Amino acid sequence: MRFWPLAQIARIPCSLLIASLTLAGLALPVQSESLVLTPDNFKDTIAHGYWFIEHFSPYCGHCRDFAPTWNKLVDDYAPTQVHLAQVNCAVNGDLCSENGVQGYPHMNIYHDGKYLDQFKGIRSREHLDEFLAKHASSVLAAATSAQAPPPSEAAKADVKVHEEPPVDVNPNGQVLKLTPANFANVVQEGGVFVKFFAPWCGHCKKLAPTWVKLAKEMQNKLTIAEVDCEDHKALCREQGINGFPMLFFYAPGGTKTEYTGNRKLEPLRKWSEKTIKPSVQELVPADLEAVIAEHPVLYLFIHQPGDSHLIDVVSRAARPLLGSPPVYTAGSAALSGRLSIPSLTLPALIALKDHDSHPTSVFRFSATTSQAELSEWLLNNRLPTAMELGDGSFQEVMNAPTKPLVVLTAVPDEGAERERLIKSVKEVALAWRHRGDAHRNAGDRRVVFVWMDADRWSKWLKNMYGIEGSGRVIITDHSKLLYYDRDPSGEQIQLEVNSVLAALDGAMKGKGAKHSENIVERLTRYLNGRMIAIEEWIKSHRALTLLIIALGAVLAFFGVRKILADDDAQYYNHAPGKQGRLD
């Protein structure tokens, strides 16, 4: 595993520094005259009367854009019996979760402590007034004409407010049809769950009604879409679709995450809900040890007060993670002395693994840092040093974007021997992690240590790696369907530090690799790959392909013509009366 070098952040030009300070200022909460509620007083406060509550985050751009409209609303409704208040979700995340908050700003109306409705749609003053009048007409009827701002004044306020485009996500609760004409724009905007299917596919037909129900369930929350790969083959090839159906969530910017879970409605709905939850959480410093103990992997963004604007950058980059692993943010002063970091230049994003306060990797921000670079780092460091390999983790480990080498140990399904082997796997994994950069080359692959149930997966382990029973250790390069079962000296790999580390050194150099497939399977895969390559070449060189076909047709025409001409010549040369007697 590579460690990021501890280097000083590049000197930032004055223009960029000014821009950064400006953004930092914008990232701070906008002051409001409305009451800010907490878990301690929320229920008691809203217990009587009508309460319109805005749930917001100080780091949310849409919340900052909406703040002037909200402040004007607070002032105009102050004399009425409709009360307005706020909840800061960056500080009170649990309360926001209890109130069903899945995006910002999120506004609910309550009456005598009971939830009535959520405001949805364009956050204009006109729509807000209509919403409040609908639910609190009994107390607003007499005051509306006196308290509502004059039309001209409301119009002026609207001119000053930079409102987001009228993005009413999945307004009708229907599946969105994607084509090459709209695909790029939709996925770039993000927040879309896409099904790639073929009409003739049996599994696709079975999923179709569930997908329609999911779209209804996620109305006003998440866009549910689909692509017909029979009609749009080129688009599906571009997206790497090699089977049907395939399901992908696209985060803003087009970064995608494949869904490989159960295709029933409830698992799909729960997974969809995860995609719209806030991707970054504020860490209470006192909870640091408990958070590290709870999560095998987590990210922590440590910043100084002037770096608050970067929280938005981290939040956008973390969306493809879908909360796994979680991303926390905290100020440097609050974490002083709580982390084992000898020298850290801030701001920095650190990866903590294996319930250890020593970072396994550090991402340092500079003037040239891009969101794509940050997203890649987050995806590359999301796996723990050691974990169980099974149904739920196979895809993210064996088909990870980093194409890691996987040290796999077969273990029994239960008993003391299983626990002993798992403990040994973790010890060897930590030894590899603590080995440090000094023993690794720049091009070395990432390494993940796993254990696998030798009873449940016995057939697969035998077919792929020749493993029978428990206790065997191999190193697999699944991206190339290769594996290693011996160290460079030819000895079988043992579940011991020296044996595994030596075998990893050999695997990094490709020494002693064996194929996971037999010769027939390899030949079939090779021929299939060649056919796909030819097909792609033809699609990329259409004009040249047509020229070759035309040239081939011309050559074939003249070739056939010459053969026929030769046959005619031979016929006439042997015609009756043209040759001498044979006797």
XYZ file of C-alpha atoms in Angstrom:
583
model
C 0.000 0.000 0.000
C 1.345 3.397 -0.953
C 1.630 6.186 1.595
C 1.252 9.788 0.489
C 4.496 11.696 1.106
C 4.547 14.352 3.814
C 5.291 17.382 1.638
C 4.573 21.067 2.066
C 1.572 22.406 0.192
C 2.557 24.423 -2.866
C 2.613 28.192 -2.457
C -0.734 29.623 -3.479
C -0.838 32.776 -5.658
C -2.428 35.877 -4.134
C -5.404 35.728 -6.501
C -6.199 32.190 -5.406
C -5.708 33.114 -1.754
C -8.210 35.960 -2.084
C -10.668 33.637 -3.815
C -10.208 31.051 -1.076
C -10.861 33.609 1.665
C -13.965 34.770 -0.172
C -15.277 31.209 -0.440
C -14.449 30.628 3.210
C -16.587 33.590 4.136
C -19.440 32.297 2.013
C -19.205 28.916 3.722
C -20.039 30.406 7.134
C -23.641 30.252 8.348
C -25.785 33.176 7.282
C -27.105 35.014 10.317
C -30.840 34.651 10.816
C -33.356 36.176 13.183
C -35.207 32.863 13.450
C -34.913 30.610 16.460
C -32.357 27.776 16.160
C -33.616 24.571 17.765
C -31.637 21.663 19.237
C -32.554 18.128 20.377
C -32.991 19.532 23.902
C -35.768 21.978 23.042
C -37.190 20.850 19.687
C -40.218 18.847 20.881
C -41.170 21.270 23.653
C -40.898 24.284 21.344
C -43.114 22.948 18.548
C -45.653 21.406 20.941
C -48.075 24.332 20.545
C -49.158 26.167 17.405
C -47.902 26.099 13.822
C -44.136 25.763 13.290
C -42.359 25.936 9.947
C -38.862 24.468 10.407
C -35.907 24.789 8.028
C -33.275 22.055 8.393
C -30.023 23.366 6.932
C -26.263 22.953 6.828
C -23.934 25.969 7.006
C -21.826 24.329 4.295
C -24.695 23.858 1.836
C -24.597 26.182 -1.173
C -28.359 25.945 -1.728
C -28.934 26.943 1.922
C -26.763 30.041 1.498
C -28.637 30.972 -1.676
C -31.955 30.495 0.111
C -30.958 32.426 3.267
C -32.157 35.904 2.126
C -35.582 34.498 1.228
C -35.785 32.685 4.573
C -34.785 35.795 6.538
C -37.455 37.850 4.749
C -39.997 35.119 5.494
C -39.061 35.229 9.188
C -39.562 39.002 9.319
C -42.867 38.984 7.441
C -44.451 36.170 9.466
C -43.231 37.391 12.862
C -46.559 39.134 13.688
C -48.588 36.032 12.745
C -49.293 32.810 14.598
C -47.047 30.824 12.261
C -43.649 30.470 13.909
C -40.418 29.891 11.986
C -37.274 28.215 13.303
C -34.178 26.373 12.087
C -32.191 23.227 12.881
C -28.462 23.137 12.089
C -27.909 19.628 10.713
C -24.116 19.961 10.765
C -24.352 20.060 14.561
C -27.563 18.115 15.194
C -27.420 15.345 12.604
C -29.388 12.842 14.705
C -32.308 15.242 15.092
C -32.334 15.886 11.345
C -32.344 12.149 10.643
C -35.298 11.701 13.012
C -37.131 14.419 11.081
C -36.599 12.639 7.755
C -34.000 15.055 6.402
C -32.142 13.694 3.367
C -31.030 16.901 1.685
C -30.676 20.620 2.352
C -32.533 22.857 2.848
C -35.382 20.654 4.063
C -38.531 22.352 5.409
C -41.311 20.725 7.460
C -44.464 22.221 8.929
C -45.799 21.023 12.307
C -49.020 21.715 14.225
C -49.160 21.151 17.977
C -46.080 18.950 17.733
C -47.386 16.765 14.907
C -45.787 16.611 11.472
C -48.078 17.855 8.698
C -46.100 18.058 5.474
C -42.760 18.751 3.794
C -42.312 21.720 1.481
C -41.241 20.518 -1.979
C -40.569 22.311 -5.227
C -39.101 25.691 -6.139
C -38.116 27.694 -3.057
C -39.594 31.004 -4.198
C -41.468 33.377 -1.912
C -44.679 32.833 -3.852
C -44.555 29.043 -3.424
C -43.663 29.339 0.270
C -46.619 31.661 0.928
C -48.953 29.254 -0.874
C -47.626 26.313 1.158
C -48.099 28.073 4.505
C -51.544 29.347 3.525
C -52.581 25.810 2.593
C -51.637 24.316 5.971
C -52.228 27.238 8.349
C -55.158 28.990 6.703
C -57.111 29.118 9.970
C -54.587 31.424 11.648
C -53.421 33.276 8.541
C -56.806 34.156 7.024
C -57.169 37.393 8.948
C -53.530 38.398 8.760
C -52.559 37.487 5.207
C -53.604 40.724 3.557
C -51.990 42.884 6.246
C -48.786 40.973 6.695
C -47.919 39.752 3.203
C -45.353 41.963 1.467
C -46.591 44.099 -1.426
C -46.153 42.416 -4.821
C -43.592 44.964 -5.903
C -41.549 44.386 -2.743
C -41.650 40.607 -3.184
C -40.570 41.031 -6.776
C -37.602 43.118 -5.671
C -36.621 40.462 -3.154
C -36.757 37.796 -5.862
C -34.435 39.830 -8.051
C -31.818 39.936 -5.312
C -31.920 36.221 -4.522
C -29.863 33.819 -6.616
C -32.262 30.883 -6.695
C -31.192 27.491 -7.929
C -32.793 26.302 -11.179
C -36.234 24.754 -10.699
C -34.859 21.273 -10.164
C -37.818 19.301 -8.890
C -36.225 15.872 -8.596
C -38.407 13.059 -9.943
C -41.548 15.240 -9.636
C -43.972 12.659 -11.024
C -42.462 9.528 -9.511
C -41.837 7.999 -12.931
C -38.902 6.256 -14.610
C -36.898 8.663 -16.775
C -35.985 7.345 -20.239
C -32.353 8.098 -21.101
C -30.946 8.320 -24.626
C -27.644 9.528 -26.100
C -29.280 12.963 -26.421
C -29.859 13.494 -22.681
C -27.648 10.925 -20.931
C -24.525 13.078 -20.485
C -26.409 16.049 -19.027
C -28.461 13.927 -16.632
C -25.531 11.961 -15.178
C -23.317 15.061 -15.004
C -25.938 16.722 -12.818
C -25.935 13.546 -10.726
C -28.313 12.044 -8.219
C -29.642 9.464 -10.680
C -30.037 5.675 -10.349
C -29.896 4.067 -13.809
C -30.979 0.623 -15.003
C -29.331 -0.665 -18.189
C -31.524 -3.377 -19.728
C -32.477 -5.289 -22.863
C -36.147 -5.979 -23.741
C -35.483 -9.681 -24.404
C -33.734 -10.258 -21.046
C -35.779 -12.372 -18.617
C -34.242 -10.854 -15.475
C -34.922 -7.380 -16.911
C -38.596 -8.215 -17.449
C -38.837 -9.418 -13.856
C -37.198 -6.231 -12.541
C -39.317 -3.847 -14.670
C -42.382 -3.519 -12.352
C -40.115 -3.182 -9.304
C -38.217 -0.372 -11.032
C -41.501 1.469 -11.680
C -42.463 1.100 -8.001
C -39.018 2.343 -6.933
C -39.477 5.484 -9.038
C -42.747 6.146 -7.205
C -41.130 5.506 -3.809
C -38.329 7.977 -4.600
C -40.601 10.748 -5.894
C -39.106 14.197 -5.101
C -36.019 12.434 -3.702
C -34.011 10.683 -6.414
C -34.189 10.351 -10.186
C -34.821 6.748 -11.281
C -33.897 6.180 -14.937
C -33.272 3.466 -17.504
C -31.434 2.897 -20.791
C -32.653 0.439 -23.428
C -29.408 -1.163 -24.602
C -31.103 -2.719 -27.617
C -31.925 0.750 -28.953
C -28.753 2.450 -27.680
C -25.991 -0.143 -27.987
C -23.160 2.356 -28.409
C -24.138 4.214 -25.219
C -24.228 0.987 -23.226
C -20.808 -0.026 -24.560
C -19.406 3.349 -23.515
C -20.710 2.717 -19.986
C -19.069 -0.720 -19.825
C -22.318 -2.685 -19.787
C -21.520 -6.382 -20.246
C -24.665 -8.003 -18.879
C -28.325 -7.316 -18.142
C -29.654 -5.778 -16.093
C -26.884 -3.611 -14.636
C -27.667 -0.871 -12.119
C -25.505 2.197 -11.500
C -25.847 5.262 -9.293
C -24.326 8.405 -10.799
C -23.182 11.096 -8.375
C -22.786 14.743 -9.468
C -19.930 14.945 -11.940
C -20.753 11.549 -13.470
C -18.873 9.325 -10.984
C -20.728 6.012 -10.854
C -21.178 3.224 -8.318
C -22.588 -0.173 -9.264
C -25.424 -1.704 -7.274
C -24.889 -5.451 -6.871
C -27.374 -6.221 -4.098
C -30.803 -7.826 -3.960
C -33.194 -6.586 -6.666
C -36.348 -6.657 -4.568
C -38.063 -3.346 -3.837
C -37.111 -2.919 -0.181
C -33.326 -3.450 -0.603
C -33.376 -1.154 -3.648
C -35.274 1.512 -1.710
C -32.918 1.356 1.281
C -29.872 1.602 -0.977
C -31.443 4.520 -2.844
C -32.069 6.319 0.453
C -28.360 5.995 1.235
C -27.426 7.836 -1.952
C -29.234 11.010 -0.891
C -28.028 11.253 2.689
C -25.423 13.922 3.547
C -21.999 12.543 2.634
C -20.039 14.382 5.356
C -20.735 14.469 9.096
C -19.488 16.897 11.722
C -17.425 15.006 14.319
C -17.851 15.743 18.000
C -14.218 15.564 19.257
C -15.216 13.627 22.367
C -16.640 10.882 20.121
C -13.421 10.321 18.146
C -12.327 7.174 19.992
C -15.818 5.659 19.764
C -16.058 6.415 16.034
C -12.649 4.813 15.366
C -13.699 1.750 17.372
C -16.989 1.477 15.454
C -15.747 1.701 11.855
C -13.060 -0.501 10.245
C -12.401 2.399 7.846
C -13.262 6.086 8.095
C -12.105 9.374 6.620
C -11.469 12.510 8.648
C -11.111 15.960 7.103
C -9.083 18.150 9.471
C -9.143 21.851 8.735
C -8.446 25.265 10.136
C -11.174 27.954 10.335
C -10.170 29.469 6.994
C -10.525 26.123 5.194
C -14.254 25.634 5.778
C -15.058 26.142 2.088
C -13.262 22.871 1.304
C -15.951 20.927 3.162
C -18.212 21.371 0.134
C -15.439 19.992 -2.091
C -14.966 16.948 0.156
C -18.728 16.437 0.374
C -19.143 16.314 -3.406
C -16.167 13.989 -3.830
C -17.493 11.629 -1.133
C -20.946 11.088 -2.660
C -19.958 7.942 -4.617
C -18.993 6.281 -1.306
C -22.658 6.264 -0.218
C -21.604 6.562 3.405
C -19.269 3.567 3.356
C -16.806 4.365 4.724
C -18.144 7.442 6.546
C -16.506 10.852 6.135
C -16.177 13.160 9.136
C -14.970 16.730 9.443
C -13.483 18.544 12.425
C -11.426 21.618 13.237
C -7.755 21.163 14.044
C -8.023 22.799 17.468
C -10.741 20.380 18.563
C -8.598 17.337 17.696
C -5.375 18.576 19.247
C -3.616 15.662 20.948
C -6.298 13.108 20.023
C -4.648 11.687 16.870
C -1.274 10.008 16.375
C -0.026 12.374 13.684
C 3.560 13.553 14.219
C 3.571 16.214 11.505
C 0.526 17.265 9.521
C 0.111 20.232 7.215
C -3.486 21.426 7.175
C -5.972 21.150 5.614
C -5.688 17.382 5.174
C -7.934 14.377 4.654
C -6.768 11.236 6.444
C -7.772 7.575 6.209
C -8.030 5.657 9.487
C -8.209 1.863 9.335
C -8.302 -1.167 11.585
C -9.550 0.847 14.600
C -6.160 2.571 14.766
C -5.589 6.314 15.279
C -2.481 6.223 13.049
C -3.462 7.315 9.502
C -2.805 4.797 6.747
C -2.897 7.494 4.060
C -3.077 11.291 3.894
C -4.485 13.473 1.117
C -3.002 16.968 1.033
C -4.783 19.809 -0.694
C -3.049 22.242 -3.004
C -3.993 25.010 -5.411
C -4.263 22.420 -8.211
C -6.335 19.794 -6.359
C -9.271 18.591 -8.467
C -12.466 16.896 -7.333
C -11.675 13.925 -9.598
C -8.303 13.481 -7.894
C -9.940 13.606 -4.473
C -12.692 11.154 -5.476
C -10.090 8.720 -6.797
C -8.164 8.856 -3.511
C -11.341 8.216 -1.520
C -12.240 5.179 -3.642
C -8.681 3.831 -3.548
C -8.517 3.832 0.263
C -12.018 2.622 1.128
C -11.158 -1.017 1.942
C -9.901 -2.159 5.371
C -6.544 -3.888 5.630
C -8.268 -7.218 6.388
C -11.875 -8.345 5.887
C -14.101 -11.327 5.089
C -14.723 -12.085 1.414
C -18.274 -13.131 0.603
C -21.457 -12.188 -1.243
C -21.573 -8.619 0.001
C -17.900 -7.786 -0.437
C -16.760 -9.779 -3.487
C -17.343 -7.054 -6.085
C -15.780 -4.206 -4.105
C -12.650 -6.277 -3.357
C -12.005 -8.447 -6.410
C -13.227 -5.895 -8.960
C -12.004 -2.765 -7.164
C -10.855 0.080 -9.466
C -7.332 -0.160 -8.008
C -7.051 -3.851 -9.083
C -5.371 -4.918 -5.831
C -3.488 -8.092 -5.067
C -5.666 -10.082 -2.667
C -4.092 -12.354 -0.051
C -6.792 -14.994 0.469
C -6.925 -17.492 3.327
C -9.487 -20.317 3.446
C -11.023 -20.724 6.927
C -13.619 -23.106 8.446
C -17.194 -21.874 8.816
C -16.981 -21.918 12.623
C -14.948 -22.990 15.623
C -11.653 -22.176 17.315
C -9.603 -22.932 14.190
C -11.544 -20.280 12.285
C -10.858 -17.662 14.971
C -7.164 -18.600 15.093
C -6.758 -18.255 11.333
C -8.631 -14.931 11.205
C -6.435 -13.580 13.989
C -3.337 -14.634 12.031
C -4.668 -12.972 8.859
C -5.087 -9.690 10.743
C -1.608 -9.937 12.274
C 0.027 -10.504 8.881
C -2.056 -7.686 7.375
C -0.922 -5.243 10.051
C 2.685 -6.316 9.545
C 2.346 -5.513 5.844
C 0.719 -2.156 6.611
C 3.396 -1.183 9.122
C 6.168 -2.243 6.797
C 6.172 1.295 5.450
C 6.986 3.024 2.205
C 10.708 2.332 2.537
C 10.179 -1.270 1.378
C 7.847 -0.488 -1.502
C 8.362 0.706 -5.036
C 6.344 3.451 -6.718
C 4.582 0.997 -9.021
C 3.637 -1.535 -6.339
C 0.013 -2.668 -6.285
C -2.330 -2.165 -3.373
C -2.855 -5.230 -1.183
C -5.983 -6.446 0.602
C -6.036 -9.364 3.049
C -9.203 -11.484 3.184
C -10.487 -14.727 4.644
C -13.140 -16.875 2.974
C -15.463 -19.611 4.223
C -13.844 -22.818 2.938
C -17.049 -24.816 3.429
C -19.531 -22.539 1.724
C -17.190 -21.609 -1.140
C -15.400 -24.973 -1.451
C -16.306 -25.583 -5.111
C -15.313 -22.087 -6.229
C -12.021 -22.191 -4.285
C -11.108 -25.561 -5.781
C -11.978 -24.583 -9.361
C -10.199 -21.230 -9.221
C -7.171 -21.919 -7.039
C -7.059 -25.647 -6.335
C -7.784 -25.044 -2.641
C -9.269 -27.942 -0.686
C -10.000 -27.553 3.011
C -8.969 -24.678 5.260
C -5.644 -23.078 6.132
C -4.372 -22.641 2.546
C -3.090 -19.208 1.519
C -2.869 -17.835 -2.017
C -2.361 -14.397 -3.581
C -4.823 -13.651 -6.361
C -4.643 -11.057 -9.120
C -8.313 -11.314 -10.057
C -8.162 -8.584 -12.711
C -5.866 -10.866 -14.751
C -7.252 -14.182 -13.438
C -3.828 -15.141 -12.094
C -2.787 -16.421 -8.678
C 0.331 -17.325 -6.680
C 0.523 -20.193 -4.207
C 4.296 -20.266 -3.648
C 6.933 -17.776 -2.563
C 10.002 -16.937 -4.739
C 11.941 -19.865 -3.237
C 9.272 -22.324 -4.419
C 7.856 -23.036 -0.975
C 4.095 -23.097 -0.441
C 2.851 -19.846 1.108
C 2.301 -20.134 4.851
C 0.127 -17.880 7.012
C 3.216 -16.310 8.556
C 4.601 -12.796 8.191
C 7.895 -13.709 6.479
C 6.308 -16.196 4.071
C 3.467 -13.878 2.981
C 5.674 -10.788 2.629
C 8.182 -12.705 0.517
C 5.369 -14.067 -1.660
C 3.958 -10.549 -2.087
C 7.346 -9.281 -3.228
C 7.385 -12.036 -5.835
C 3.795 -11.381 -6.909
C 4.585 -7.683 -7.384
C 7.167 -8.794 -9.960
C 4.854 -11.395 -11.519
C 7.039 -14.355 -10.541
C 5.430 -17.802 -10.374
C 1.962 -16.809 -11.589
C -0.596 -19.527 -12.338
C -3.820 -19.243 -14.318
C -7.205 -19.437 -12.615
C -8.715 -20.738 -15.887
C -7.933 -23.859 -17.914
C -6.573 -23.609 -21.468
C -10.020 -23.887 -23.120
C -11.423 -21.077 -20.966
C -8.394 -18.889 -21.662
C -8.633 -19.518 -25.428
C -12.356 -18.708 -25.413
C -11.770 -15.494 -23.473
C -8.904 -14.530 -25.797
C -10.977 -15.061 -28.951
C -13.895 -13.177 -27.437
C -11.564 -10.300 -26.580
C -10.197 -10.253 -30.129
C -13.705 -10.160 -31.585
C -14.679 -7.299 -29.299
C -11.490 -5.432 -30.247
C -12.246 -5.877 -33.956
C -15.802 -4.659 -33.410
C -14.565 -1.582 -31.544
C -11.960 -0.874 -34.264
C -14.659 -1.030 -36.938
C -16.859 1.376 -34.993
C -13.958 3.790 -34.522
C -12.880 3.640 -38.202
C -16.147 3.472 -40.104
C -14.875 5.228 -43.252
C -11.756 3.079 -43.460
C -13.851 -0.041 -42.865
C -16.192 0.876 -45.726
C -13.178 1.507 -47.969
C -11.709 -1.911 -47.104
C -15.067 -3.605 -47.745
C -15.437 -1.795 -51.077
C -11.872 -2.688 -52.064
C -12.485 -6.294 -51.065
C -15.675 -6.386 -53.136
C -13.848 -4.994 -56.189
C -11.018 -7.516 -55.809
C -13.535 -10.328 -55.355
C -15.418 -9.199 -58.465
C -12.319 -9.169 -60.640
C -11.113 -12.420 -59.107
C -14.364 -14.215 -59.910
C -14.396 -12.646 -63.370
C -10.858 -13.905 -64.046
C -11.766 -17.418 -62.900
C -14.802 -17.468 -65.169
C -12.734 -16.119 -68.063
C -10.151 -18.869 -67.548
C -12.907 -21.492 -67.520
C -14.321 -20.116 -70.784
C -10.883 -20.169 -72.414
C -10.348 -23.780 -71.410
C -13.784 -24.700 -72.728
C -13.205 -23.184 -76.133
C -9.694 -24.601 -76.332
C -11.140 -28.117 -75.928
C -14.229 -27.571 -78.117
C -15.031 -30.308 -80.819
C -13.178 -29.816 -84.062
C -10.632 -27.514 -82.457
C -8.237 -30.204 -81.320
C -6.356 -32.988 -83.102
C -7.318 -36.651 -82.753
C -6.321 -38.376 -79.545
C -5.731 -41.779 -81.195
